[in-house]
XYZ file of C-alpha atoms in Angstrom:
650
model
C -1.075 37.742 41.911
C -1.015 36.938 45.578
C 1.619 34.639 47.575
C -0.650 31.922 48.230
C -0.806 31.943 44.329
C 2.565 32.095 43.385
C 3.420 29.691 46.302
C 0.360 27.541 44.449
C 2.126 28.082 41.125
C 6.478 27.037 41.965
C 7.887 24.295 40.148
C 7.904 22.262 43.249
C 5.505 21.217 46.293
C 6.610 23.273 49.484
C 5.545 21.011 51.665
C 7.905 17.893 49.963
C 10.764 20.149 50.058
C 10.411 21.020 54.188
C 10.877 17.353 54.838
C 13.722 17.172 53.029
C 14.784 20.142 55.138
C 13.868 18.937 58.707
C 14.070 15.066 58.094
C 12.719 13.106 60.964
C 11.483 16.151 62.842
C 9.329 17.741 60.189
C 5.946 17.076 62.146
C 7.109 17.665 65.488
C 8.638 20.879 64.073
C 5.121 22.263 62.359
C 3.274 20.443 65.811
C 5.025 22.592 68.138
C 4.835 25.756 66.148
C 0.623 24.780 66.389
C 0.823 24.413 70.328
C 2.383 27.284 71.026
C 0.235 29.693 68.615
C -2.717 28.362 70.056
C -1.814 28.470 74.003
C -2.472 32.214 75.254
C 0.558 31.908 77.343
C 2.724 31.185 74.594
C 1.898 33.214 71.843
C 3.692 35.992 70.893
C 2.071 39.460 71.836
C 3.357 42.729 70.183
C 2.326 44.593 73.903
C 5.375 42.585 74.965
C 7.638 44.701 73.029
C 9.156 47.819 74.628
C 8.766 46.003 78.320
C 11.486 46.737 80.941
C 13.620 44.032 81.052
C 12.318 42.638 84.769
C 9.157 42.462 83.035
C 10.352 40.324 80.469
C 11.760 37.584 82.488
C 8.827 37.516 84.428
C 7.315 36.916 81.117
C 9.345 34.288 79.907
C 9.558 32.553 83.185
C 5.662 31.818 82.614
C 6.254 30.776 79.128
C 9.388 28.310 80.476
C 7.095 26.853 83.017
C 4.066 26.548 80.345
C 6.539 24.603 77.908
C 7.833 22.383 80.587
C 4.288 21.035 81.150
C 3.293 20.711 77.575
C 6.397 19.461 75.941
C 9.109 16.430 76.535
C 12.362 17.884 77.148
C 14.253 14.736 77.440
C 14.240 15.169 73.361
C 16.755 17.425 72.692
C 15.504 18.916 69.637
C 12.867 20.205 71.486
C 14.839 23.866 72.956
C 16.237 24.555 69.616
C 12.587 24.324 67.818
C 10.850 25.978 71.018
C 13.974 29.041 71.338
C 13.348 30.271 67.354
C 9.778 30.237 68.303
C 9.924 33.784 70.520
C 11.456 37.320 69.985
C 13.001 36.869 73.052
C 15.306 33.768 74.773
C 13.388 31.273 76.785
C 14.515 31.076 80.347
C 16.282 27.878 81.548
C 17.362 27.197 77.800
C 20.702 26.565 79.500
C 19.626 23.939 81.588
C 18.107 21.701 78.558
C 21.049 22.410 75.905
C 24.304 22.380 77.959
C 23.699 21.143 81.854
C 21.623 18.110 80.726
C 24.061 17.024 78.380
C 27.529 17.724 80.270
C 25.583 14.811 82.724
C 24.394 12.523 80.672
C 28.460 12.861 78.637
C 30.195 13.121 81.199
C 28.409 11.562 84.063
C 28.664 8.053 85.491
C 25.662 6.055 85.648
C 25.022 6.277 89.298
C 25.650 9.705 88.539
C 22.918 9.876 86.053
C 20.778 8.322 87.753
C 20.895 10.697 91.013
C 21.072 13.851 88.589
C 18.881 13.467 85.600
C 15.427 12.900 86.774
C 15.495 15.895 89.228
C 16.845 17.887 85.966
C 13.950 16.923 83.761
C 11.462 17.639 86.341
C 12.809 20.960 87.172
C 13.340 20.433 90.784
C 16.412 21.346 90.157
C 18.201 24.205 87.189
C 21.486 24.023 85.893
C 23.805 25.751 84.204
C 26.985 25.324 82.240
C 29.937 27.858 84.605
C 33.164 27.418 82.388
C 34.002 30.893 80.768
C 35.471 33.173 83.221
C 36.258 37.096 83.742
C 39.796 36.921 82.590
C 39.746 33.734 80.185
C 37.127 32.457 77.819
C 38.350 30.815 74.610
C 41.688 29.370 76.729
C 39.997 26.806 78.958
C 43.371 25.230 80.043
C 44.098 28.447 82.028
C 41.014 28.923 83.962
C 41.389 30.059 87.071
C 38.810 28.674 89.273
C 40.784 25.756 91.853
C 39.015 23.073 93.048
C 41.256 21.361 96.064
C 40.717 17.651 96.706
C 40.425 16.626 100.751
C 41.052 13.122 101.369
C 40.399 13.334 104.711
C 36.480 14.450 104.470
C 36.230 13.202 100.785
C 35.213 16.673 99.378
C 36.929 19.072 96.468
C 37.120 22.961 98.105
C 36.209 25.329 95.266
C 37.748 29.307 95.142
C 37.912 32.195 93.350
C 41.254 32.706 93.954
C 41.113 36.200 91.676
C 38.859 38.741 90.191
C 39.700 37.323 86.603
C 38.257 33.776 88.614
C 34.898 35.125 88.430
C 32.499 33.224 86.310
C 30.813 35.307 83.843
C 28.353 35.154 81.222
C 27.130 32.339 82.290
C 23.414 31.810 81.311
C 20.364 31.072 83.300
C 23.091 31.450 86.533
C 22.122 35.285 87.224
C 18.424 34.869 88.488
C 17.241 31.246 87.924
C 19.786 28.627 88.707
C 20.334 26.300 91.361
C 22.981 24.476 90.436
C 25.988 24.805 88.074
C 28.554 22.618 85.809
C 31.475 23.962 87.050
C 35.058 23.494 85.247
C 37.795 24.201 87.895
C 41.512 23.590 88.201
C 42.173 20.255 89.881
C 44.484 20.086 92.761
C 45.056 16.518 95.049
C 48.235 16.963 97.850
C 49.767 20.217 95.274
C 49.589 18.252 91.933
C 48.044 20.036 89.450
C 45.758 17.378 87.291
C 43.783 20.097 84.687
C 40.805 21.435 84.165
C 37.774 18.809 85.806
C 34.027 19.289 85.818
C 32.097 19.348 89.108
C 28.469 19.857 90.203
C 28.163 22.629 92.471
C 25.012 23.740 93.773
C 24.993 27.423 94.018
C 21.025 28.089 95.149
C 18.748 26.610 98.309
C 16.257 24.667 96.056
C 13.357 26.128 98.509
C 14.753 29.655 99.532
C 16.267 30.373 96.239
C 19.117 31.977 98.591
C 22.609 31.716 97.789
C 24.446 28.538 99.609
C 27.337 29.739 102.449
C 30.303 30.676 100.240
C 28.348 31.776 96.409
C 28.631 35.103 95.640
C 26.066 35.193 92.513
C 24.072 37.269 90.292
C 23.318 38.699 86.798
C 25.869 40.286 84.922
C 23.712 43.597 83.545
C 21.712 44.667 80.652
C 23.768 43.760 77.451
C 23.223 44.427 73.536
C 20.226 42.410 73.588
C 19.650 39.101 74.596
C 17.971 40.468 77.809
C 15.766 38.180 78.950
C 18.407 35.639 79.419
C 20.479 36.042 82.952
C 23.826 35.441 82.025
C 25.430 35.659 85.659
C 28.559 35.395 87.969
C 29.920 33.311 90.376
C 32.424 33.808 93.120
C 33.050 30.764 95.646
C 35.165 30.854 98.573
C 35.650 27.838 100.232
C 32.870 25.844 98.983
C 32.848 22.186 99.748
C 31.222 19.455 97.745
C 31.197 16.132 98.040
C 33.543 13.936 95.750
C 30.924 12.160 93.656
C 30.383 15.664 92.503
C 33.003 15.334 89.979
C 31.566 14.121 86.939
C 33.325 10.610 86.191
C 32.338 8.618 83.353
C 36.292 9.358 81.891
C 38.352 11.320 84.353
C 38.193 10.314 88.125
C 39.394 10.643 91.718
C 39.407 8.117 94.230
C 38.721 8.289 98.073
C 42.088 7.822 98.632
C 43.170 11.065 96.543
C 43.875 9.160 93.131
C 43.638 10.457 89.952
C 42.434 8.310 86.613
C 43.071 10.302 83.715
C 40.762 9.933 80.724
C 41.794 7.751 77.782
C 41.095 10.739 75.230
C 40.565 13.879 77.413
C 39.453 15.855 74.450
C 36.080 14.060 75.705
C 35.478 16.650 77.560
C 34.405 18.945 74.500
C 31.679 15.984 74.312
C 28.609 18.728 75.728
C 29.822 21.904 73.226
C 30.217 19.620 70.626
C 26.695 19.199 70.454
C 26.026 22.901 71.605
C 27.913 23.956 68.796
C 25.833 21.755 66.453
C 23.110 23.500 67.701
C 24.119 26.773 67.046
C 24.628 25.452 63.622
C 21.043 24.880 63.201
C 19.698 28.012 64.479
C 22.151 29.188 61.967
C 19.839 28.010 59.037
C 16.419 28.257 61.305
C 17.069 32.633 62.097
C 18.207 32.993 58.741
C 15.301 31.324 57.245
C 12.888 33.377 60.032
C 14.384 36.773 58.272
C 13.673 34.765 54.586
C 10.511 34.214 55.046
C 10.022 37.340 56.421
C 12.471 39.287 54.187
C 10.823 37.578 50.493
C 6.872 37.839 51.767
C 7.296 41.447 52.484
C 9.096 41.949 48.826
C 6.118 40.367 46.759
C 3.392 42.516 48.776
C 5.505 46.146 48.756
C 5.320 48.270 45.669
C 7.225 50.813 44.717
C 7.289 52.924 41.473
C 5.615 52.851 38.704
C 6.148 51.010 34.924
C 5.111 52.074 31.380
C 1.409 51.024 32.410
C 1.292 53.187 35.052
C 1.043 50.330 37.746
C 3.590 49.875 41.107
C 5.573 47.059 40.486
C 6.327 44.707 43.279
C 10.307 45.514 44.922
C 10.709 41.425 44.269
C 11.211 42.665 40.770
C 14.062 44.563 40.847
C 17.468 43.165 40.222
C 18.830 44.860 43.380
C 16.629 43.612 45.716
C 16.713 40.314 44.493
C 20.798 40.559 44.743
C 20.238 41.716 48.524
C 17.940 38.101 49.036
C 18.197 35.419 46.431
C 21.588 34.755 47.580
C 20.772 34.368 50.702
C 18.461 31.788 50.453
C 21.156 29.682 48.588
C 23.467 30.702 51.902
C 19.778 29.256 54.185
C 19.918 26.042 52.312
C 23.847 24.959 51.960
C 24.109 25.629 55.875
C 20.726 23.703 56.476
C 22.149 20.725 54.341
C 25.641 21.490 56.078
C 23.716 20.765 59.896
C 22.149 18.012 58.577
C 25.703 16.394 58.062
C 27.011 17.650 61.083
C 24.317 15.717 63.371
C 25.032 12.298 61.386
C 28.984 12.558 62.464
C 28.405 13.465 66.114
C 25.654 10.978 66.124
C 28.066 8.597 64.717
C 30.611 9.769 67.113
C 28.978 9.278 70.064
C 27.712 6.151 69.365
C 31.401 4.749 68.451
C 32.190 6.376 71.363
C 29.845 4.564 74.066
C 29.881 1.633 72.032
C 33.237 0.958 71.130
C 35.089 3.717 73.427
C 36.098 4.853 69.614
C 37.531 8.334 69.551
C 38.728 8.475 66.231
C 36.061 10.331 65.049
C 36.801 13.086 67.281
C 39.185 15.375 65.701
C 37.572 15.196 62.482
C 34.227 16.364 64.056
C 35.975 19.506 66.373
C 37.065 20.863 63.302
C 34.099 20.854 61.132
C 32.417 22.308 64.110
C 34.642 24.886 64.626
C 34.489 26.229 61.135
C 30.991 25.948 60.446
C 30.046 27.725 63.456
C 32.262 30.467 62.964
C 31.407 30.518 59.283
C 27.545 30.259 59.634
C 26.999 32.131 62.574
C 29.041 35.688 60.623
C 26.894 34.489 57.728
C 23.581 34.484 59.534
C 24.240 37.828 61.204
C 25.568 39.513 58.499
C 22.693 37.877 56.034
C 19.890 39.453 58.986
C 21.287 42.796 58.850
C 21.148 42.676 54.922
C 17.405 41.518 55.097
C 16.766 44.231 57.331
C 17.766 46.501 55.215
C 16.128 45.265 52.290
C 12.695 45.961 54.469
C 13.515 49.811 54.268
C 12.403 51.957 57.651
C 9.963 49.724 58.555
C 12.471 46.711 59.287
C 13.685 49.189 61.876
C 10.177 48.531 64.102
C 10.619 45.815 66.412
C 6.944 44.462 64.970
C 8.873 43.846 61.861
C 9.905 40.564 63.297
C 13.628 40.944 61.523
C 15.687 43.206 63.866
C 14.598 41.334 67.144
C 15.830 38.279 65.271
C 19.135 39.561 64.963
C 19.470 40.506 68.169
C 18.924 37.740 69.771
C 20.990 35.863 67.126
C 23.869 38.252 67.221
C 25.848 36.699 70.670
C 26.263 33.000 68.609
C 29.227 34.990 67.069
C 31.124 34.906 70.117
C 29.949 32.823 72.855
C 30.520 28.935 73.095
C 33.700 29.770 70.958
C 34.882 33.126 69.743
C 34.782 32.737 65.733
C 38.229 33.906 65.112
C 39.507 31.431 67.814
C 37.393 28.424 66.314
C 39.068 29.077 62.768
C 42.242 29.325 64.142
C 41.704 25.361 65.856
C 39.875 24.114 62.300
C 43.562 25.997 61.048
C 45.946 23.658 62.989
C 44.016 20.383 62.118
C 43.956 21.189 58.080
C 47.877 22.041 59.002
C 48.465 18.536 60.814
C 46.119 16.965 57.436
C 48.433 18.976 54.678
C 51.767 17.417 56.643
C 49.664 13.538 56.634
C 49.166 14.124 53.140
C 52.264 15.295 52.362
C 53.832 12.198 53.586
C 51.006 9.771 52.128
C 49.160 8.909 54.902
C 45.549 8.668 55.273
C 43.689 11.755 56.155
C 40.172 12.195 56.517
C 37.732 12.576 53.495
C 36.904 16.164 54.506
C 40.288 16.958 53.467
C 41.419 14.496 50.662
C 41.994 17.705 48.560
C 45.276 17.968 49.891
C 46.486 15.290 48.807
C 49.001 16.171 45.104
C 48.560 19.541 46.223
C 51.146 20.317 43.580
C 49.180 18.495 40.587
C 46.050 20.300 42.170
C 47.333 23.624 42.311
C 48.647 23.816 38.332
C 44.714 23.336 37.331
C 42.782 26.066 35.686
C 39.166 26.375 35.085
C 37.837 25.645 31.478
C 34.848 26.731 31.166
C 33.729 29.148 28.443
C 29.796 29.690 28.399
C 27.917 30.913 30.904
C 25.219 27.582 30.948
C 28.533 25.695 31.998
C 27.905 27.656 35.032
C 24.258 25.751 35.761
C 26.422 22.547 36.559
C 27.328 21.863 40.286
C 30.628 19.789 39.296
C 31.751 22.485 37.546
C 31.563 25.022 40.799
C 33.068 22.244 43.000
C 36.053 21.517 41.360
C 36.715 25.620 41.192
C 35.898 25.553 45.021
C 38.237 22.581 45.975
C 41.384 24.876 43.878
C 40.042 27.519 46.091
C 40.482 25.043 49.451
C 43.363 23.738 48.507
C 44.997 27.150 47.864
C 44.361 28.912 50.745
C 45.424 25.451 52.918
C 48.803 25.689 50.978
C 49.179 29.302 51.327
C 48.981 28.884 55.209
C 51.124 26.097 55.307
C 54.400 27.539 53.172
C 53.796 31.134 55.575
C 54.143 28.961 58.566
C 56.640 27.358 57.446
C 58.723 30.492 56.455
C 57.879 31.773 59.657
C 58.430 29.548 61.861
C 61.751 28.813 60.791
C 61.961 32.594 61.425
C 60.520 33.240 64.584
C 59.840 29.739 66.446
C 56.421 27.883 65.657
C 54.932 29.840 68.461
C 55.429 32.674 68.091
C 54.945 32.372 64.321
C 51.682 31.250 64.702
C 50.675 33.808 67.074
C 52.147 36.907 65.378
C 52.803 36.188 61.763
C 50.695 33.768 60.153
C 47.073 34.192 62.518
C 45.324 35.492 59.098
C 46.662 33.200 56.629
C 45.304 30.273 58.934
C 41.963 31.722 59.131
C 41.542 32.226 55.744
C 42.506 28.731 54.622
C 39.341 27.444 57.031
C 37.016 29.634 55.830
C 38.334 28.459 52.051
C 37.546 24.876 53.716
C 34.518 25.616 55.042
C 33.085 27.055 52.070
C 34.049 24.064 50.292
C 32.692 21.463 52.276
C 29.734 23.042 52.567
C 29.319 23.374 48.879
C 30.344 19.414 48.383
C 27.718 18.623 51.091
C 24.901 20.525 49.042
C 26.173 18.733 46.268
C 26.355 15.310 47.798
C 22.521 15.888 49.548
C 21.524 16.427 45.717
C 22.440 13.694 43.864
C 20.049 11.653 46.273
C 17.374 13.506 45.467
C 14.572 11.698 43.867
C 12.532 14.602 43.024
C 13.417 15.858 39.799
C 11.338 19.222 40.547
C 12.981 19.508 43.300
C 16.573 18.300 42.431
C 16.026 20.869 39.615
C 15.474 24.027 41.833
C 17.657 22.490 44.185
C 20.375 22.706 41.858
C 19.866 26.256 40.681
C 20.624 27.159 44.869
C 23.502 24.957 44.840
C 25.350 26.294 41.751
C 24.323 30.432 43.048
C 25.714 29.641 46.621
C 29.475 28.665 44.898
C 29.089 31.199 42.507
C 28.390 34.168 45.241
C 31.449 32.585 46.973
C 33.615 33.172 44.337
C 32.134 36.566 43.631
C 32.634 37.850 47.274
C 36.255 36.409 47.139
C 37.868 36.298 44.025
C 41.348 37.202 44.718
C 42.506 33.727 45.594
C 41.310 32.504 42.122
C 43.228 35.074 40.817
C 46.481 34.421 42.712
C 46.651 31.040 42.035
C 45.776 31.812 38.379
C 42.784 29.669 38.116
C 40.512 32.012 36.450
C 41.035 34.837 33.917
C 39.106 38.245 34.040
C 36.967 36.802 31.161
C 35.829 33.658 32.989
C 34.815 36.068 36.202
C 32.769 38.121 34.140
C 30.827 35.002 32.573
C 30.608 33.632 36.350
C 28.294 37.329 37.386
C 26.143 37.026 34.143
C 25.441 33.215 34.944
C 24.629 34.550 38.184
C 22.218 36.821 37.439
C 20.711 34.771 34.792
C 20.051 31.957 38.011
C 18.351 34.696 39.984
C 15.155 34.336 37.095
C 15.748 30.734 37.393
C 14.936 31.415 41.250
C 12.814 34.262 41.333
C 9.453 32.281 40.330
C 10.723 29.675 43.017
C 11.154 32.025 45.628
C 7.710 31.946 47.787
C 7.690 28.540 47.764
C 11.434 28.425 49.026
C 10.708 30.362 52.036
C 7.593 28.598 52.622
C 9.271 25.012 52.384
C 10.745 26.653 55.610
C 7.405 26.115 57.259
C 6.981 29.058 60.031
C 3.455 30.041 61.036
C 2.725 33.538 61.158
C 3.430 33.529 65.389
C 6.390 31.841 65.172
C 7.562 34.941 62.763
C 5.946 37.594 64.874
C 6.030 40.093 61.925
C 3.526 42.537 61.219
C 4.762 42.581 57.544
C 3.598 39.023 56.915
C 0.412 39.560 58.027
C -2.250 39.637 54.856
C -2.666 43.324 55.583
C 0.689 44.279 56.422
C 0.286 48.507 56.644
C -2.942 48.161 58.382
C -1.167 45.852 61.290
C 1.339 48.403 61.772
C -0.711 50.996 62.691
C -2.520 48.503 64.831
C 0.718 48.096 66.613
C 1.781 51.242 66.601
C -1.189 52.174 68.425
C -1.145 49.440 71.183
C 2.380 50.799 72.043
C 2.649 51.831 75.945
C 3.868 55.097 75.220
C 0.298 55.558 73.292
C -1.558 54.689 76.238
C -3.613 57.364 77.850
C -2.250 56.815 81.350
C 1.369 57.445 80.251
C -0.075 60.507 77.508
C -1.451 62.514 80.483
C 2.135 62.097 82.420
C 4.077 63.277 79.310
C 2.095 66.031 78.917
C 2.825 67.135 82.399
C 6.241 67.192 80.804
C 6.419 68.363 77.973
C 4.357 71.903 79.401
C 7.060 71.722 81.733
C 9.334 72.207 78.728
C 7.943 74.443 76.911
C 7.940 77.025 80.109
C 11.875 76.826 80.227
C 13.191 80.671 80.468
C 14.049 81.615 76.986
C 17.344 83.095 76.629
């Protein structure tokens, strides 16, 4: 049977279930995957791989300046569709996701006004220049000083050390002309925090570094090369004071400073970065899915009773090595989907109402969801890699290239283990609310009667128990609460050891990181849960289910030994909790084309040979258009290689 038949054949109509998964966007999303296939500057060419890295950019520069003309940038879903779209990172991706927002956060309206337009007409290029040499994840010690002069109205910006530098910071190193810089604020020798400036770093017509920038690209990396993360040195660079973003924070001519009434504001532009790493979280590991399950129905491998190659989809293990993952695709699609209502909601209380009560809440959930997806997605790619054999090896296999590019999200914008730590002290701060009876937010309502909570045990007895969500949940939400409680009585033992500092940096760093994954895990398992029961579509709610109860059940699977140490499960109830998990995989397994086509990439947005109807005949093809097949470069290397051969033998 082919794909397009058993696609034909699932329980549910693919097509219904991708706008479920991409909402509002679901025609602009399958609308720009057309224009791009169909533009020749756009689509994806396998003589692209194995370029030099110059080449690349030059590459992608075209492709940048092709997208700018054809699509609206001022909607910002448009760079996270357009990046997932190309093996490699699309130059000035920087300047849509992070400088555009910081101005239109952080900026004042005259300030908008001046900066915007230019922006989305490219005149100018931004960039986002926080993390530096010596400190990323601690913003508050930055060491980049920007000096206020009263007497010409300008802030002086240095680099007063090495560690100073700004580094990593994308689209700076080649394309850049300008940069949101955060710098120390100084006005007559008081020290007011960390403030964010516009700096312009490039002559708009030269392209030449201004007097005082030191700037370039930082040097081939892990991957991720045609994006020119840079650095920046400044000595003595003068900029005017409306150059100071405003909206919150501000400095007057005379040299006075207005503080913001929340400065945690100033997380306003990575807040929504961070939600979009969140959904390229669920968009690469859905790439690898589709990828990953196609290839699995077409390869055969050994032969049954009959004599005939059965498909590799068929066998237990490789369904272990995928099914699972597609649960993981849809719980952190569902998860983003959440996410964007709260900061939507947050930002609108915030510019409404000047409402920051939101914020807290939404910096956590961030935080752990980012760290949590982004390890997941990684991890997951490497796993569907695998599951391709040698051939997922081959760039042309689409998979590998995807992890690549993926594989930075795990530390920049927030190192993971950094970001759990900060969701760590806020479910500390909740536990201590709750604790005294005061209302905490709904994310976290578990801790409330963490005592009473804690004495539960499951009761289930039958493995079909297993098929109901509810069931999961309330296992998952011991789990949470566990883990939270853990954390909290270690800290509390330590502290009153140590000091609270030094407890929390030395003693109890892995207990806290724990306890927000536990939440994370959680809440993203009550989100899939609460998505469902507004489902309509009983097909769909039906299938739907079968993902939602598999991703809490591989949870517990993968980390039993908190359900053990609180004594919420027995052996017995473990061992019922794998057979009901591989009984859902033949729930799924009929499902599973039309899962990973509900995901709705077209074959150039998944640039993999192993898609392609004839999968063994395109690699060959590709194979053979690779440079180092060419006859030019053949007749060179065999220059060499008789060169080689007439070495002196010993």
């Amino acid at each position: 049977m082919s794909s397009t038949q058993e696609i034909v054949k699932c329980s549910f109509n693919p097509d219904d279930m991708g706008q479920l998964l991409y909402k509002e966007i679901y025609h602009k999303w399958i609308k720009v995957q057309e224009l791009i296939a169909k533009d020749p500057i756009l689509q994806n060419n396998v003589g692209d791989y194995g370029q030099s890295r110059d080449k690349l950019y030059e590459i992608y520069c075209k492709k940048a300046y092709k997208l700018h003309k054809l699509l609206n940038y001022s909607d910002e879903m448009i760079p996270g569709m357009v990046n997932s779209q190309f093996p490699e990172t699309v130059v000035t991706v920087l300047h849509q996701t992070m400088f555009i927002p910081t101005i239109k956060y952080l900026g004042t309206e005259k300030q908008i006004e001046k900066w915007l337009p230019p922006s989305l007409n490219y005149e100018i290029v931004g960039c986002y220049a926080q993390t530096e040499l010596g400190h990323g994840s601690d913003v508050q010690n930055l060491e980049t000083t920007a000096v206020y002069d009263k007497n010409t109205e300008e802030f002086i910006l240095n680099s007063p050390t090495i560690s100073s530098t700004k580094w990593w910071i994308g689209d700076l190193g080649l394309t850049a002309t300008h940069a949101v810089t955060h710098a120390q604020l100084f006005i007559n020798g008081k020290h007011y925090g960390v403030q964010t400036f516009i700096v312009q770093v490039r002559d708009t017509h030269t392209h030449l570094p201004l007097k005082g920038i030191e700037v370039g690209d930082v040097g081939p990396k892990y991957g991720y090369n045609t994006k020119d993360n840079g650095y920046l040195r400044m000595n003595n660079v003068r900029i005017p004071r409306e150059q100071m973003l405003m909206r919150y924070s501000k400095v007057s001519k005379a040299g006075e400073f207005i503080k913001a009434q929340n400065e945690k504001i100033g997380y306003a532009t990575m807040m929504q970065v961070r939600t979009s790493i969140i959904f390229n979280t669920y968009i690469s590991l859905a790439q690898g899915l589709a990828i990953g399950v196609r290839y699995s129905h077409f390869r055969r491998q050994f032969k049954d009773k009959n004599g005939i190659e059965r498909p590799i989809i068929d066998y237990q293990t490789q369904q272990d090595k995928l099914i699972p993952l597609v649960a993981d695709c849809y719980a952190q699609g569902f998860g983003c989907q959440r996410i964007k209502e709260i900061l939507t909601e947050n930002l609108k209380r915030i510019n409404e109402k000047n409402d920051f009560s939101l914020m807290g809440d939404l910096h956590a959930l961030l935080c752990c969801c980012k760290a949590v997806y982004t390890w997941n997605t990684h991890f997951g790619l490497d796993k569907i890699r695998q599951s391709l054999g040698g051939h997922g090896f081959l760039q042309s296999s689409g998979v590998c290239t995807i992890q690549t590019e993926f594989s930075p999200s795990c530390t920049y914008e927030g190192e993971n283990t950094v970001l759990l730590l900060q969701t760590g002290r806020y479910l500390l701060k909740a536990c201590n609310k709750a604790q005294k009876n005061q209302p905490i937010n709904e994310n976290v309502e578990y801790l409330h009667n963490l005592q009473s909570t804690l004495s539960q045990k499951a009761t289930f007895t039958r493995q079909e128990q297993l098929l109901c969500p509810e069931i999961i949940r309330k296992l998952m939400r011991l789990h949470a609460a566990f883990y939270v409680n853990k954390m909290m009585l270690k800290m509390m033992e330590k502290a009153g050891e140590f000091g609270p500092k030094e407890a929390w940096n030395k003693h109890v760093g892995v207990s806290i990181t724990e306890a927000s994954i536990a939440h994370t895990y959680y809440w993203t398992f009550k989100t899939f849960l609460d998505t469902l029961i507004k489902i309509q579509d009983e097909n769909i709610r039906s299938v739907l289910s079968n993902l939602c109860c598999l991703y809490g059940l591989q949870r517990i699977i993968d980390w039993p030994i908190g359900y053990f140490e609180g004594r919420f499960l027995t052996g017995e109830q473990l061992e019922i909790i794998l057979n009901a998990k591989e009984y859902i995989f033949t729930l799924i397994k009929p499902d599973l084309l039309g899962l990973v086509d509900a995901f709705k990439f077209n074959e150039n947005a998944l640039r993999s040979d192993l898609v392609d109807p004839k999968p063994y005949e395109k690699l060959l093809q590709s194979a053979k258009l690779s440079s180092v097949n060419n006859e030019e470069y053949q007749k060179k290397l065999r220059s060499l290689t008789r060169q080689l051969r007439e070495i002196p033998k010993l």
